[in-house]
mmCIF file of C-alpha atoms and ligand atoms in Angstrom:
data_model
loop_
_atom_site.group_PDB
_atom_site.id
_atom_site.type_symbol
_atom_site.label_atom_id
_atom_site.label_comp_id
_atom_site.label_asym_id
_atom_site.label_seq_id
_atom_site.Cartn_x
_atom_site.Cartn_y
_atom_site.Cartn_z
ATOM 1 C CA MET A 1 -18.443 26.204 -6.520
ATOM 2 C CA ILE A 2 -21.262 24.099 -5.034
ATOM 3 C CA ILE A 3 -21.165 22.724 -1.491
ATOM 4 C CA ILE A 4 -22.641 19.226 -1.279
ATOM 5 C CA SER A 5 -23.195 17.432 2.012
ATOM 6 C CA CYS A 6 -22.749 13.674 1.989
ATOM 7 C CA SER A 7 -24.678 11.772 4.660
ATOM 8 C CA HIS A 8 -22.062 12.460 7.399
ATOM 9 C CA GLY A 9 -21.356 16.056 6.455
ATOM 10 C CA LEU A 10 -24.778 17.607 6.981
ATOM 11 C CA HIS A 11 -23.837 19.157 10.321
ATOM 12 C CA LEU A 12 -21.152 21.330 8.688
ATOM 13 C CA ALA A 13 -21.971 21.737 4.988
ATOM 14 C CA LYS A 14 -24.853 24.192 5.312
ATOM 15 C CA LYS A 15 -22.819 26.472 7.593
ATOM 16 C CA ILE A 16 -19.829 26.327 5.241
ATOM 17 C CA ALA A 17 -21.997 27.201 2.228
ATOM 18 C CA ALA A 18 -23.553 30.120 4.129
ATOM 19 C CA LYS A 19 -20.131 31.464 5.192
ATOM 20 C CA LEU A 20 -18.847 31.178 1.599
ATOM 21 C CA LYS A 21 -22.134 32.439 0.111
ATOM 22 C CA LYS A 22 -22.148 29.459 -2.257
ATOM 23 C CA PRO A 23 -25.034 27.226 -3.298
ATOM 24 C CA TYR A 24 -25.680 24.220 -1.070
ATOM 25 C CA SER A 25 -27.324 20.944 -1.934
ATOM 26 C CA PRO A 26 -27.526 17.738 0.122
ATOM 27 C CA LEU A 27 -26.684 14.523 -1.648
ATOM 28 C CA GLU A 28 -29.707 12.235 -1.664
ATOM 29 C CA VAL A 29 -28.571 8.928 -0.170
ATOM 30 C CA THR A 30 -30.816 5.910 0.286
ATOM 31 C CA HIS A 31 -30.244 2.206 0.885
ATOM 32 C CA PHE A 32 -31.739 -0.815 -0.818
ATOM 33 C CA PRO A 33 -33.155 -3.503 1.504
ATOM 34 C CA ASP A 34 -29.888 -5.467 1.182
ATOM 35 C CA THR A 35 -27.950 -2.307 2.322
ATOM 36 C CA GLU A 36 -26.579 -1.362 -1.106
ATOM 37 C CA ILE A 37 -26.264 2.410 -1.428
ATOM 38 C CA LYS A 38 -28.088 4.526 -3.989
ATOM 39 C CA LEU A 39 -27.285 8.203 -4.380
ATOM 40 C CA LYS A 40 -28.357 11.173 -6.428
ATOM 41 C CA PHE A 41 -27.315 14.806 -6.939
ATOM 42 C CA ASN A 42 -30.282 17.186 -6.871
ATOM 43 C CA ILE A 43 -28.392 20.079 -8.435
ATOM 44 C CA ASN A 44 -26.733 20.523 -11.809
ATOM 45 C CA VAL A 45 -23.009 19.930 -11.294
ATOM 46 C CA LYS A 46 -21.919 20.334 -14.936
ATOM 47 C CA ASN A 47 -18.798 22.521 -15.270
ATOM 48 C CA LYS A 48 -18.861 23.316 -11.554
ATOM 49 C CA ILE A 49 -16.335 22.831 -8.792
ATOM 50 C CA ILE A 50 -17.974 20.379 -6.407
ATOM 51 C CA VAL A 51 -17.038 20.358 -2.723
ATOM 52 C CA LEU A 52 -18.150 17.170 -0.988
ATOM 53 C CA ILE A 53 -18.325 17.468 2.797
ATOM 54 C CA GLN A 54 -18.055 14.067 4.433
ATOM 55 C CA SER A 55 -16.818 13.106 7.875
ATOM 56 C CA PHE A 56 -16.044 9.422 8.374
ATOM 57 C CA TYR A 57 -17.523 8.050 11.585
ATOM 58 C CA ARG A 58 -19.836 5.301 12.848
ATOM 59 C CA ASP A 59 -20.473 3.417 9.568
ATOM 60 C CA ILE A 60 -17.066 4.427 8.207
ATOM 61 C CA ASN A 61 -16.961 1.896 5.401
ATOM 62 C CA ASP A 62 -20.342 2.973 4.026
ATOM 63 C CA CYS A 63 -19.076 6.566 4.161
ATOM 64 C CA ILE A 64 -16.109 5.599 2.005
ATOM 65 C CA ILE A 65 -18.207 3.882 -0.647
ATOM 66 C CA GLU A 66 -20.701 6.758 -0.633
ATOM 67 C CA THR A 67 -17.916 9.323 -1.118
ATOM 68 C CA LEU A 68 -16.342 7.393 -3.991
ATOM 69 C CA PHE A 69 -19.763 6.948 -5.639
ATOM 70 C CA ALA A 70 -20.481 10.665 -5.229
ATOM 71 C CA ALA A 71 -17.112 11.757 -6.637
ATOM 72 C CA GLU A 72 -17.306 9.486 -9.641
ATOM 73 C CA THR A 73 -20.933 10.449 -10.334
ATOM 74 C CA ALA A 74 -20.089 14.160 -10.142
ATOM 75 C CA LYS A 75 -17.315 13.654 -12.709
ATOM 76 C CA ASP A 76 -19.609 11.544 -14.876
ATOM 77 C CA LEU A 77 -22.176 14.360 -14.786
ATOM 78 C CA GLY A 78 -19.553 16.830 -16.026
ATOM 79 C CA ALA A 79 -18.185 18.427 -12.817
ATOM 80 C CA LYS A 80 -15.007 20.411 -13.475
ATOM 81 C CA LYS A 81 -13.316 19.400 -10.236
ATOM 82 C CA VAL A 82 -14.211 17.370 -7.146
ATOM 83 C CA ILE A 83 -12.858 18.462 -3.769
ATOM 84 C CA LEU A 84 -13.334 16.336 -0.663
ATOM 85 C CA VAL A 85 -13.471 18.038 2.719
ATOM 86 C CA ALA A 86 -13.053 15.323 5.350
ATOM 87 C CA PRO A 87 -13.242 16.950 8.817
ATOM 88 C CA TYR A 88 -12.311 13.513 10.186
ATOM 89 C CA PHE A 89 -10.529 11.094 7.852
ATOM 90 C CA PRO A 90 -10.329 7.421 8.880
ATOM 91 C CA TYR A 91 -7.803 4.584 8.540
ATOM 92 C CA LEU A 92 -4.805 6.873 9.163
ATOM 93 C CA ARG A 93 -3.687 4.678 12.061
ATOM 94 C CA GLN A 94 -3.556 1.651 9.749
ATOM 95 C CA ASP A 95 -0.552 2.934 7.827
ATOM 96 C CA LYS A 96 1.724 -0.080 8.194
ATOM 97 C CA ARG A 97 1.687 -3.857 8.355
ATOM 98 C CA PHE A 98 1.846 -4.427 12.117
ATOM 99 C CA ASN A 99 1.681 -8.222 11.822
ATOM 100 C CA PRO A 100 2.546 -10.571 8.950
ATOM 101 C CA GLY A 101 -0.282 -11.001 6.458
ATOM 102 C CA GLU A 102 -2.150 -7.830 7.459
ATOM 103 C CA CYS A 103 -3.656 -5.365 4.984
ATOM 104 C CA VAL A 104 -2.118 -1.866 4.952
ATOM 105 C CA SER A 105 -5.640 -0.417 4.796
ATOM 106 C CA LEU A 106 -4.640 3.221 4.404
ATOM 107 C CA ARG A 107 -2.864 2.444 1.137
ATOM 108 C CA THR A 108 -6.013 0.997 -0.448
ATOM 109 C CA ILE A 109 -8.173 3.871 0.754
ATOM 110 C CA ALA A 110 -5.674 6.461 -0.514
ATOM 111 C CA LYS A 111 -5.403 4.777 -3.914
ATOM 112 C CA ASN A 112 -9.154 5.009 -4.411
ATOM 113 C CA ILE A 113 -9.326 8.609 -3.195
ATOM 114 C CA ASP A 114 -6.511 9.529 -5.626
ATOM 115 C CA GLU A 115 -8.446 8.006 -8.466
ATOM 116 C CA ASP A 116 -11.795 9.747 -7.914
ATOM 117 C CA ILE A 117 -11.020 13.019 -6.139
ATOM 118 C CA ASP A 118 -8.908 16.005 -7.248
ATOM 119 C CA GLU A 119 -8.115 17.670 -3.941
ATOM 120 C CA ILE A 120 -8.576 16.785 -0.275
ATOM 121 C CA TYR A 121 -8.806 18.799 2.973
ATOM 122 C CA ILE A 122 -8.483 17.027 6.335
ATOM 123 C CA ILE A 123 -8.616 18.528 9.829
ATOM 124 C CA ASP A 124 -5.838 17.342 12.174
ATOM 125 C CA PRO A 125 -5.097 14.078 10.378
ATOM 126 C CA HIS A 126 -3.461 11.398 12.522
ATOM 127 C CA LEU A 127 0.032 11.658 11.026
ATOM 128 C CA HIS A 128 2.384 9.493 12.966
ATOM 129 C CA ARG A 129 4.650 7.263 10.909
ATOM 130 C CA GLU A 130 3.696 9.143 7.697
ATOM 131 C CA LYS A 131 4.821 12.698 8.299
ATOM 132 C CA THR A 132 2.746 14.594 5.707
ATOM 133 C CA LEU A 133 -0.427 14.025 3.723
ATOM 134 C CA SER A 134 1.641 14.193 0.522
ATOM 135 C CA HIS A 135 3.238 10.887 1.563
ATOM 136 C CA ILE A 136 -0.229 9.351 1.619
ATOM 137 C CA PHE A 137 -2.104 10.935 -1.300
ATOM 138 C CA LYS A 138 -0.895 11.765 -4.805
ATOM 139 C CA ILE A 139 -3.610 14.417 -5.225
ATOM 140 C CA LYS A 140 -3.246 17.919 -3.774
ATOM 141 C CA SER A 141 -3.831 17.644 -0.018
ATOM 142 C CA HIS A 142 -4.390 20.251 2.689
ATOM 143 C CA LYS A 143 -3.882 19.698 6.394
ATOM 144 C CA LEU A 144 -6.102 21.985 8.471
ATOM 145 C CA THR A 145 -5.930 22.295 12.231
ATOM 146 C CA ALA A 146 -8.326 23.108 15.044
ATOM 147 C CA ASN A 147 -5.390 24.083 17.321
ATOM 148 C CA SER A 148 -6.170 27.776 17.565
ATOM 149 C CA LEU A 149 -9.838 27.064 18.369
ATOM 150 C CA ILE A 150 -8.846 24.682 21.171
ATOM 151 C CA GLU A 151 -6.276 27.148 22.538
ATOM 152 C CA ASN A 152 -8.852 29.948 22.599
ATOM 153 C CA TYR A 153 -11.407 27.696 24.269
ATOM 154 C CA ILE A 154 -8.919 26.750 26.989
ATOM 155 C CA LYS A 155 -7.891 30.396 27.493
ATOM 156 C CA LYS A 156 -11.527 31.457 27.859
ATOM 157 C CA THR A 157 -12.772 28.630 30.074
ATOM 158 C CA VAL A 158 -9.959 27.134 32.189
ATOM 159 C CA LYS A 159 -8.034 28.986 34.875
ATOM 160 C CA ASN A 160 -4.615 27.835 36.054
ATOM 161 C CA PRO A 161 -4.238 24.930 33.618
ATOM 162 C CA VAL A 162 -1.480 22.408 33.086
ATOM 163 C CA ILE A 163 -1.468 20.524 29.775
ATOM 164 C CA ILE A 164 -0.868 16.770 29.572
ATOM 165 C CA GLY A 165 -0.381 14.889 26.293
ATOM 166 C CA PRO A 166 -1.354 11.237 26.797
ATOM 167 C CA ASP A 167 1.428 9.834 24.567
ATOM 168 C CA TRP A 168 4.673 10.839 22.799
ATOM 169 C CA GLU A 169 2.828 11.485 19.546
ATOM 170 C CA SER A 170 1.090 14.367 21.264
ATOM 171 C CA TYR A 171 4.392 15.987 22.374
ATOM 172 C CA LYS A 172 4.611 18.790 19.779
ATOM 173 C CA TRP A 173 0.931 19.438 20.051
ATOM 174 C CA ALA A 174 0.800 19.670 23.841
ATOM 175 C CA GLN A 175 3.935 21.834 23.756
ATOM 176 C CA ARG A 176 2.391 24.248 21.240
ATOM 177 C CA VAL A 177 -0.924 24.528 23.090
ATOM 178 C CA ALA A 178 0.912 25.047 26.405
ATOM 179 C CA GLU A 179 3.025 27.798 24.817
ATOM 180 C CA LYS A 180 -0.042 29.569 23.425
ATOM 181 C CA VAL A 181 -2.024 29.200 26.635
ATOM 182 C CA GLY A 182 1.037 30.104 28.717
ATOM 183 C CA CYS A 183 1.308 27.140 31.079
ATOM 184 C CA ASP A 184 3.416 24.082 31.912
ATOM 185 C CA PHE A 185 3.027 20.766 30.085
ATOM 186 C CA ALA A 186 4.044 17.120 30.346
ATOM 187 C CA ILE A 187 3.679 13.977 28.313
ATOM 188 C CA MET A 188 2.745 10.472 29.281
ATOM 189 C CA GLU A 189 4.557 7.435 27.995
ATOM 190 C CA LYS A 190 1.944 5.118 26.580
ATOM 191 C CA GLU A 191 2.194 1.431 25.937
ATOM 192 C CA ARG A 192 -0.600 -0.094 23.849
ATOM 193 C CA TYR A 193 -1.325 -3.800 24.293
ATOM 194 C CA SER A 194 -4.558 -3.953 22.270
ATOM 195 C CA ALA A 195 -7.342 -1.698 20.978
ATOM 196 C CA ARG A 196 -8.804 -1.540 24.488
ATOM 197 C CA LYS A 197 -5.759 -1.922 26.728
ATOM 198 C CA VAL A 198 -3.111 0.732 27.300
ATOM 199 C CA SER A 199 -0.896 1.813 30.170
ATOM 200 C CA VAL A 200 0.515 5.301 30.737
ATOM 201 C CA LYS A 201 3.188 6.934 32.884
ATOM 202 C CA LEU A 202 4.076 10.613 33.299
ATOM 203 C CA ASN A 203 7.430 11.565 31.673
ATOM 204 C CA LYS A 204 8.449 14.148 34.268
ATOM 205 C CA LYS A 205 7.458 15.557 37.640
ATOM 206 C CA ILE A 206 5.064 18.484 37.416
ATOM 207 C CA ASP A 207 3.283 20.496 40.028
ATOM 208 C CA ILE A 208 -0.412 19.681 39.705
ATOM 209 C CA ARG A 209 -1.559 20.947 43.088
ATOM 210 C CA SER A 210 -4.345 23.515 42.650
ATOM 211 C CA LYS A 211 -4.055 23.158 38.863
ATOM 212 C CA ASN A 212 -6.740 22.283 36.365
ATOM 213 C CA LEU A 213 -5.515 19.295 34.380
ATOM 214 C CA ILE A 214 -6.069 19.486 30.649
ATOM 215 C CA PHE A 215 -5.556 16.352 28.583
ATOM 216 C CA ILE A 216 -5.224 16.988 24.907
ATOM 217 C CA ASP A 217 -5.330 14.352 22.166
ATOM 218 C CA ASP A 218 -6.204 14.283 18.494
ATOM 219 C CA MET A 219 -9.009 11.765 18.979
ATOM 220 C CA ILE A 220 -10.954 9.892 21.601
ATOM 221 C CA SER A 221 -12.105 6.529 20.342
ATOM 222 C CA THR A 222 -12.798 3.962 23.100
ATOM 223 C CA GLY A 223 -11.553 6.472 25.686
ATOM 224 C CA HIS A 224 -9.166 3.930 27.248
ATOM 225 C CA THR A 225 -6.078 6.104 26.671
ATOM 226 C CA LEU A 226 -7.636 8.987 28.581
ATOM 227 C CA LEU A 227 -9.249 6.788 31.233
ATOM 228 C CA GLU A 228 -5.802 5.402 32.099
ATOM 229 C CA ALA A 229 -4.290 8.893 31.981
ATOM 230 C CA ILE A 230 -6.979 10.223 34.348
ATOM 231 C CA LYS A 231 -6.409 7.321 36.740
ATOM 232 C CA ALA A 232 -2.654 7.990 36.793
ATOM 233 C CA MET A 233 -3.073 11.722 37.410
ATOM 234 C CA LYS A 234 -5.667 11.179 40.143
ATOM 235 C CA LYS A 235 -3.156 8.957 41.952
ATOM 236 C CA LEU A 236 -0.787 11.927 41.882
ATOM 237 C CA GLY A 237 -3.438 14.135 43.459
ATOM 238 C CA GLY A 238 -5.003 15.694 40.323
ATOM 239 C CA LYS A 239 -8.553 16.921 40.870
ATOM 240 C CA LYS A 240 -10.287 18.841 38.089
ATOM 241 C CA VAL A 241 -9.768 17.179 34.703
ATOM 242 C CA THR A 242 -10.861 18.338 31.245
ATOM 243 C CA CYS A 243 -10.194 16.202 28.163
ATOM 244 C CA PHE A 244 -9.881 18.054 24.867
ATOM 245 C CA ALA A 245 -9.846 16.243 21.537
ATOM 246 C CA VAL A 246 -10.330 17.352 17.973
ATOM 247 C CA HIS A 247 -12.189 14.222 16.919
ATOM 248 C CA GLY A 248 -14.809 12.821 19.271
ATOM 249 C CA ILE A 249 -15.189 9.341 17.818
ATOM 250 C CA LEU A 250 -16.448 8.233 21.237
ATOM 251 C CA VAL A 251 -17.341 4.584 20.649
ATOM 252 C CA GLU A 252 -18.490 2.081 23.285
ATOM 253 C CA ASN A 253 -19.912 4.784 25.617
ATOM 254 C CA ALA A 254 -16.519 6.508 25.897
ATOM 255 C CA LEU A 255 -18.114 9.842 26.789
ATOM 256 C CA GLU A 256 -20.139 8.386 29.663
ATOM 257 C CA LYS A 257 -17.087 6.433 30.927
ATOM 258 C CA LEU A 258 -14.912 9.564 30.934
ATOM 259 C CA GLN A 259 -17.612 11.614 32.637
ATOM 260 C CA LYS A 260 -18.017 8.870 35.249
ATOM 261 C CA ALA A 261 -14.259 9.077 35.858
ATOM 262 C CA GLY A 262 -14.821 12.736 36.738
ATOM 263 C CA ALA A 263 -13.694 14.393 33.513
ATOM 264 C CA THR A 264 -15.327 17.105 31.446
ATOM 265 C CA VAL A 265 -14.969 16.268 27.756
ATOM 266 C CA ILE A 266 -14.776 18.906 25.031
ATOM 267 C CA THR A 267 -14.299 18.102 21.351
ATOM 268 C CA SER A 268 -14.692 19.898 18.068
ATOM 269 C CA ASN A 269 -17.599 19.090 15.771
ATOM 270 C CA THR A 270 -15.551 17.311 13.078
ATOM 271 C CA ILE A 271 -17.738 14.450 14.315
ATOM 272 C CA PRO A 272 -21.077 15.503 15.822
ATOM 273 C CA ASN A 273 -21.472 14.339 19.425
ATOM 274 C CA LYS A 274 -22.754 15.560 22.800
ATOM 275 C CA ALA A 275 -19.333 17.011 23.760
ATOM 276 C CA ALA A 276 -18.797 18.860 20.461
ATOM 277 C CA LYS A 277 -18.539 22.458 21.680
ATOM 278 C CA ILE A 278 -15.936 23.763 19.205
ATOM 279 C CA ASP A 279 -17.165 24.607 15.710
ATOM 280 C CA VAL A 280 -14.706 23.998 12.851
ATOM 281 C CA SER A 281 -16.906 25.335 10.019
ATOM 282 C CA GLU A 282 -15.002 28.638 9.897
ATOM 283 C CA ILE A 283 -11.619 26.899 9.522
ATOM 284 C CA ILE A 284 -13.007 24.931 6.596
ATOM 285 C CA SER A 285 -14.693 27.848 4.870
ATOM 286 C CA ASN A 286 -11.599 30.062 5.252
ATOM 287 C CA SER A 287 -9.458 27.364 3.652
ATOM 288 C CA LEU A 288 -11.804 27.104 0.654
ATOM 289 C CA LEU A 289 -11.794 30.855 -0.067
HETATM 290 C C1 R5P B 301 -3.333 7.305 19.250
HETATM 291 O O1 R5P B 301 -2.227 7.351 18.785
HETATM 292 C C2 R5P B 301 -4.285 8.446 19.238
HETATM 293 O O2 R5P B 301 -3.645 9.692 19.283
HETATM 294 C C3 R5P B 301 -5.260 8.350 20.389
HETATM 295 O O3 R5P B 301 -4.566 8.504 21.608
HETATM 296 C C4 R5P B 301 -5.969 7.022 20.404
HETATM 297 O O4 R5P B 301 -6.314 6.603 19.132
HETATM 298 C C5 R5P B 301 -7.190 7.087 21.276
HETATM 299 O O5 R5P B 301 -7.833 5.854 21.263
HETATM 300 P P1 R5P B 301 -8.663 5.334 22.497
HETATM 301 O O6 R5P B 301 -9.598 6.428 22.898
HETATM 302 O O7 R5P B 301 -9.387 4.114 21.966
HETATM 303 O O8 R5P B 301 -7.688 4.968 23.574
#
């Protein structure tokens, strides 16, 4: 087995290779002046199992092309098997045609992944309408989770917490974390009007006096979901707020906006960012054993 970092997997690949005691080699990725991608393996992949580590953030579409190029090149060079570890996998929210004429983007992405890759690992994929990864990919798929890391982090750092899930999709998750941490939880009912406009309302009365409010979501993108949730809880008298998310996508200065609203933000490092305090490399390496 050889661990190969793609351009958005460098922050995890070396650690994973060290934990597994396997050879590591970074993929050499450059761009032509017109932005076309050129890539090169600097290790012999013939007859080897190749593990590509690639998280999909910022220039997501380039990441997709790069990953497909890498997988196909590895096969062309004689690799026995190509595994993709995607700490954060994109397009999972585009799993249906919301309006007439729209592309179901996830379907196209999945079709291409199925063609070039043999096995895929994803941390906390956004499964909502599709219930399992096997409904999305034909190849062998593995759903990993950072739940236990988040639970331990909360147990170690937050006293007297109450867990809030910012929408119904987070119900099971918030419930599980609350059970493990040993505290009360509630959910907010979220209505989404556009990518940057949501409204939220608490689903039940909870006692938040002298509690530390913990919001927990799978991802923070623009931060608007959590900004609205913070506003609503502050109106109810909530004081100390910490937002936990697995994937800190954090576009459009989301981190700064949340901090300005008085929240501490903690994410895992599926996507590297200033709030990434929880390391997922062990979860990945254990799953590859
Ligand atoms: C939605 O279903 C997700 O779980 C997140 O709540 C959402 O994608 C976060 O997006 P944003 O930070 O842009 O509100």
